[in-house]
Coordinates of C-alpha atoms (C1' of nucleotides) in Angstrom, one line a residue:
Chain A
M9 CA 6.5 -6.5 -20.3
A10 CA 5.2 -9.1 -18.5
H11 CA 8.2 -10.7 -17.9
L12 CA 9.3 -7.8 -15.8
D13 CA 6.4 -8.0 -13.7
R14 CA 6.8 -11.2 -12.7
I15 CA 10.1 -10.9 -12.1
F16 CA 10.0 -7.8 -9.8
H17 CA 7.5 -9.5 -8.0
S18 CA 9.0 -12.6 -7.4
L19 CA 11.8 -10.4 -5.7
S20 CA 9.5 -8.8 -3.4
D21 CA 9.3 -11.7 -1.3
S22 CA 11.6 -12.1 1.2
T23 CA 11.6 -15.8 1.2
R24 CA 11.5 -15.9 -2.8
R25 CA 14.8 -13.4 -2.2
A26 CA 16.0 -16.0 0.8
V27 CA 15.7 -18.9 -1.8
I28 CA 17.3 -16.5 -4.6
A29 CA 20.1 -16.1 -2.4
Q30 CA 20.3 -19.6 -1.2
L31 CA 20.5 -20.9 -4.8
A32 CA 23.0 -18.5 -5.8
H33 CA 25.5 -20.6 -3.3
G34 CA 24.5 -23.7 -5.5
P35 CA 21.6 -26.2 -6.3
A36 CA 19.4 -27.2 -3.8
S37 CA 16.3 -29.3 -3.4
V38 CA 12.9 -28.4 -2.3
G39 CA 13.4 -29.9 1.1
D40 CA 16.4 -28.2 1.7
L41 CA 15.4 -25.0 0.5
A42 CA 12.6 -25.2 2.6
Q43 CA 14.0 -26.4 6.0
R44 CA 15.1 -23.0 7.0
H45 CA 11.6 -21.0 6.2
S46 CA 9.6 -22.6 8.7
M47 CA 6.4 -23.1 6.5
A48 CA 4.4 -25.8 5.3
L49 CA 6.0 -27.3 2.3
P50 CA 2.3 -26.5 -0.1
S51 CA 3.2 -22.7 0.8
F52 CA 6.8 -23.0 0.1
M53 CA 6.0 -24.9 -3.2
K54 CA 4.1 -21.8 -4.1
H55 CA 7.0 -19.7 -4.1
V56 CA 9.3 -22.0 -6.0
R57 CA 6.5 -22.2 -8.8
V58 CA 6.6 -18.3 -8.7
L59 CA 10.0 -18.4 -8.9
E60 CA 10.1 -20.6 -11.7
E61 CA 7.1 -18.6 -13.4
S62 CA 9.6 -16.0 -13.8
E63 CA 11.8 -17.9 -15.1
I64 CA 14.7 -17.2 -12.3
V65 CA 14.6 -20.5 -11.1
V66 CA 14.7 -24.1 -13.1
S67 CA 14.1 -27.2 -11.6
R68 CA 14.1 -30.9 -12.5
K69 CA 13.1 -33.9 -10.9
M70 CA 15.4 -36.4 -10.0
G71 CA 13.7 -39.3 -8.4
R72 CA 11.7 -38.0 -5.4
V73 CA 13.4 -35.1 -5.2
R74 CA 13.5 -31.8 -7.2
M75 CA 16.6 -30.1 -7.4
C76 CA 16.6 -26.3 -8.1
Q77 CA 18.8 -23.8 -9.5
L78 CA 19.3 -19.9 -10.7
R79 CA 19.1 -19.7 -14.2
P80 CA 22.6 -18.3 -15.3
D81 CA 21.0 -14.8 -16.6
A82 CA 18.5 -15.1 -13.7
L83 CA 18.8 -11.4 -12.8
T84 CA 20.4 -9.7 -15.8
I85 CA 16.6 -8.7 -16.7
A86 CA 16.1 -6.9 -13.9
Q87 CA 19.5 -5.3 -13.5
G88 CA 19.1 -4.4 -17.1
W89 CA 15.9 -2.5 -16.6
L90 CA 17.4 -0.8 -13.4
E91 CA 20.7 0.3 -14.9
R92 CA 18.9 1.9 -18.2
E93 CA 16.7 3.9 -15.9
R94 CA 19.8 5.0 -13.7
R95 CA 21.6 6.0 -16.7
I96 CA 18.8 8.1 -18.1
W97 CA 17.9 9.5 -14.7
E98 CA 22.1 10.5 -14.0
S99 CA 22.6 11.9 -17.4
R100 CA 19.6 14.0 -17.1
L101 CA 21.2 15.0 -13.7
D102 CA 24.5 15.5 -15.3
R103 CA 22.4 17.8 -18.1
L104 CA 21.3 19.9 -15.1
D105 CA 24.6 20.0 -13.5
S106 CA 25.7 22.0 -16.7
F107 CA 22.4 23.6 -17.1
V108 CA 23.0 25.0 -13.0
E109 CA 26.4 25.8 -13.9
T110 CA 25.6 28.1 -17.2
L111 CA 23.3 29.9 -15.2
A112 CA 26.2 30.1 -12.9
E113 CA 28.0 32.2 -15.1
Q114 CA 25.5 34.1 -16.8
D115 CA 24.7 35.2 -13.3
N116 CA 28.4 36.0 -13.0
A117 CA 28.7 37.5 -16.3
H118 CA 29.2 41.2 -14.7
G119 CA 31.2 40.0 -11.7
H120 CA 33.6 37.7 -12.4
E121 CA 35.5 36.2 -9.5
Chain B
M88 CA 13.5 -6.2 4.9
A89 CA 10.4 -4.7 4.4
H90 CA 12.0 -2.0 2.6
L91 CA 13.2 -4.2 -0.4
D92 CA 10.0 -5.8 -0.6
R93 CA 8.2 -2.5 -0.9
I94 CA 11.0 -1.4 -3.6
F95 CA 10.4 -4.7 -5.6
H96 CA 6.4 -4.7 -5.0
S97 CA 6.6 -1.0 -7.0
L98 CA 9.1 -2.4 -10.1
S99 CA 6.8 -5.3 -10.5
D100 CA 4.0 -3.1 -11.7
S101 CA 4.1 -1.4 -15.3
T102 CA 2.7 1.3 -15.0
R103 CA 4.7 2.3 -11.9
R104 CA 7.9 1.6 -14.3
A105 CA 6.2 4.0 -16.6
V106 CA 6.2 6.7 -14.2
I107 CA 9.8 5.9 -13.3
A108 CA 10.8 5.8 -16.5
Q109 CA 9.1 9.1 -17.0
L110 CA 10.4 10.4 -14.0
A111 CA 13.9 9.7 -14.7
H112 CA 13.2 12.5 -17.5
G113 CA 12.5 14.9 -15.0
P114 CA 9.9 16.0 -12.3
A115 CA 6.4 16.1 -13.3
S116 CA 2.8 16.5 -12.0
V117 CA 0.8 14.2 -11.0
G118 CA -1.6 15.2 -13.8
D119 CA 1.3 14.7 -16.4
L120 CA 2.1 11.8 -15.5
A121 CA -1.4 10.4 -15.1
Q122 CA -2.2 11.5 -18.7
R123 CA -0.3 8.7 -20.5
H124 CA -1.9 6.3 -18.6
S125 CA -5.7 5.9 -19.6
M126 CA -6.7 5.0 -16.1
A127 CA -8.8 7.0 -13.1
L128 CA -7.0 9.9 -11.2
P129 CA -7.5 7.9 -7.9
S130 CA -6.8 4.5 -9.4
F131 CA -3.3 6.2 -10.7
M132 CA -2.7 8.4 -7.3
K133 CA -2.9 4.9 -5.7
H134 CA 0.5 4.0 -7.6
V135 CA 1.8 7.0 -7.1
R136 CA 1.3 6.5 -2.9
V137 CA 2.8 3.3 -3.5
L138 CA 6.1 4.7 -5.3
E139 CA 6.2 7.2 -2.3
E140 CA 5.7 4.8 0.6
S141 CA 8.9 2.7 -1.3
E142 CA 11.0 6.2 -1.3
I143 CA 11.2 6.1 -4.8
V144 CA 9.5 8.7 -5.6
V145 CA 9.2 12.0 -3.3
S146 CA 6.1 15.0 -3.8
R147 CA 5.2 17.8 -2.5
K148 CA 2.4 20.1 -3.1
M149 CA 2.8 23.5 -4.9
G150 CA -0.8 25.2 -5.1
R151 CA -3.4 22.7 -6.4
V152 CA -0.4 21.0 -8.2
R153 CA 1.6 18.4 -6.4
M154 CA 4.9 17.5 -8.0
C155 CA 7.0 14.2 -8.3
Q156 CA 10.6 13.5 -8.6
L157 CA 12.6 10.7 -8.5
R158 CA 14.7 10.1 -5.4
P159 CA 18.3 10.8 -6.2
D160 CA 19.1 7.0 -5.0
A161 CA 16.0 5.8 -6.0
L162 CA 17.3 2.8 -7.7
T163 CA 20.8 2.2 -6.0
I164 CA 19.4 -0.5 -3.2
A165 CA 17.5 -2.5 -5.4
Q166 CA 20.5 -2.7 -7.6
G167 CA 22.6 -3.4 -5.0
W168 CA 20.5 -6.2 -3.7
L169 CA 20.8 -7.9 -7.2
E170 CA 24.7 -7.0 -7.7
R171 CA 25.4 -8.8 -4.6
E172 CA 23.4 -11.8 -5.2
R173 CA 24.7 -11.8 -9.0
R174 CA 28.3 -11.3 -7.6
I175 CA 27.7 -14.9 -5.3
W176 CA 26.4 -16.6 -8.1
E177 CA 29.0 -15.9 -10.2
S178 CA 31.8 -16.3 -8.2
R179 CA 30.4 -19.7 -7.6
L180 CA 30.3 -20.6 -11.0
D181 CA 34.1 -19.5 -11.3
R182 CA 34.7 -22.0 -8.2
L183 CA 32.7 -24.7 -10.0
D184 CA 34.9 -24.2 -13.2
S185 CA 37.7 -25.2 -11.8
F186 CA 36.1 -27.9 -9.7
V187 CA 35.3 -29.3 -12.8
E188 CA 38.4 -29.0 -14.3
T189 CA 40.2 -30.7 -10.8
L190 CA 37.5 -33.4 -11.2
A191 CA 38.3 -34.0 -14.9
E192 CA 41.9 -34.0 -14.2
Q193 CA 41.4 -36.6 -11.0
D194 CA 39.0 -38.8 -13.6
N195 CA 42.0 -39.0 -16.0
A196 CA 44.4 -39.8 -13.3
H197 CA 42.7 -42.5 -11.0
G198 CA 39.1 -43.8 -12.8
H199 CA 35.7 -43.3 -11.3
E200 CA 34.3 -43.8 -7.6
Chain C
dG120 C1' -18.8 35.6 -6.5
dG121 C1' -18.8 31.5 -8.9
dA122 C1' -16.9 27.8 -12.4
dT123 C1' -12.9 25.3 -13.5
dT124 C1' -8.9 22.8 -11.7
dA125 C1' -6.1 18.9 -9.5
dG126 C1' -6.1 16.5 -6.4
dT127 C1' -8.1 13.8 -2.7
dT128 C1' -11.2 10.9 0.1
dA129 C1' -14.1 7.1 0.6
dG130 C1' -15.8 2.8 -0.2
dC131 C1' -17.2 -0.8 -3.9
dC132 C1' -15.6 -4.9 -6.4
dA133 C1' -12.9 -9.1 -8.6
dT134 C1' -8.9 -11.1 -8.3
dA135 C1' -4.4 -12.1 -6.4
dT136 C1' -1.5 -13.5 -2.8
dG137 C1' 0.5 -16.4 0.8
dG138 C1' -0.4 -18.8 4.0
dC139 C1' -3.0 -23.5 6.2
dT140 C1' -4.6 -28.5 6.0
dC141 C1' -5.9 -33.1 4.0
dA142 C1' -5.3 -36.7 1.0
dT143 C1' -2.7 -38.3 -2.9
dC144 C1' 1.4 -40.1 -5.8
dT145 C1' 5.8 -41.6 -6.4
dT146 C1' 10.4 -43.5 -5.3
dG147 C1' 14.1 -45.0 -2.3
dA148 C1' 15.1 -48.3 1.6
dT149 C1' 13.9 -52.2 4.7
Chain D
dA252 C1' 5.6 -55.8 0.0
dT253 C1' 5.6 -52.6 3.1
dC254 C1' 6.3 -47.9 5.2
dA255 C1' 8.7 -43.3 4.8
dA256 C1' 10.1 -39.6 2.5
dG257 C1' 9.4 -36.0 -0.7
dA258 C1' 6.6 -33.7 -3.5
dT259 C1' 2.1 -32.2 -5.2
dG260 C1' -2.6 -31.0 -5.7
dA261 C1' -7.1 -29.3 -4.3
dG262 C1' -9.3 -26.2 -1.5
dC263 C1' -10.0 -23.3 2.6
dC264 C1' -9.3 -18.5 4.4
dA265 C1' -7.9 -13.8 5.4
dT266 C1' -6.0 -10.1 3.8
dA267 C1' -3.9 -7.0 -0.6
dT268 C1' -4.0 -5.4 -4.7
dG269 C1' -5.2 -2.6 -8.7
dG270 C1' -9.2 -0.5 -10.9
dC271 C1' -13.8 2.1 -10.8
dT272 C1' -17.6 6.1 -9.2
dA273 C1' -19.1 9.5 -6.8
dA274 C1' -18.5 12.9 -3.4
dC275 C1' -15.5 16.6 -1.4
dT276 C1' -11.7 20.3 -0.9
dA277 C1' -8.4 23.5 -2.2
dA278 C1' -6.4 26.8 -5.3
dT279 C1' -6.9 29.1 -9.5
dC280 C1' -9.3 32.1 -13.6
dC281 C1' -13.2 35.1 -15.1

DNA sequence: GGATTAGTTAGCCATATGGCTCATCTTGAT
DNA sequence: ATCAAGATGAGCCATATGGCTAACTAATCC
């Protein structure tokens, strides 16, 4: 599960989430992305690399500019995991509800409303 | 957005994701949870604490046993963020499609610049 | 009461993270 | 040909993370 580790780790930093949010609106160069975050470029580059290693972002160099963009399926893996767990959790709550209902019915067995 | 930071950080560790997965099936004590992960209890407790600080898990002590359970809205915040970003990203791709179509049409009409 | 069980606290350690600066390299503009 | 711009590489630093052991507390069991 090292991939999920990397994906969620990427998402755990607000700078990187901001980069994702920005890239959701369209491709941008490292410089463009860096501008909004008052941070030295080498520091910022580390974030870009983290995003690339988690396969959320791809980039390629055109001239001296590196253009970055989101991968089409960037967030679906993370969403998939969350959705699966939530489903399990909710189906359990449903069963629990009906279990509680059953209990309630049994409880009412001798005093029907 | 320190809260999102903490949530995604919690999710970035496979031990903690396993705990969430287990808790999705129902409450469990710290001991129950720890058993499957060959790890010293104090190490494991740190994970539990991380999960509590990110408000994914709540626990309360009954006797000498600490019972843990998922919070009902545990994963919705993370899902919400992911869903918002994906929506932006996809609506942009839609616009881009029509933009490319438009370009193609113009290209056919006038030639290039 | 004494032993056992389930956590908890404290502290150690190696590595990872996230920031910085300074030096370098490549490309684009003049 | 030179210079500026956009990255990139190397390396420093403080703090955080994730593991451990050992010692302690508090509930339960015999």
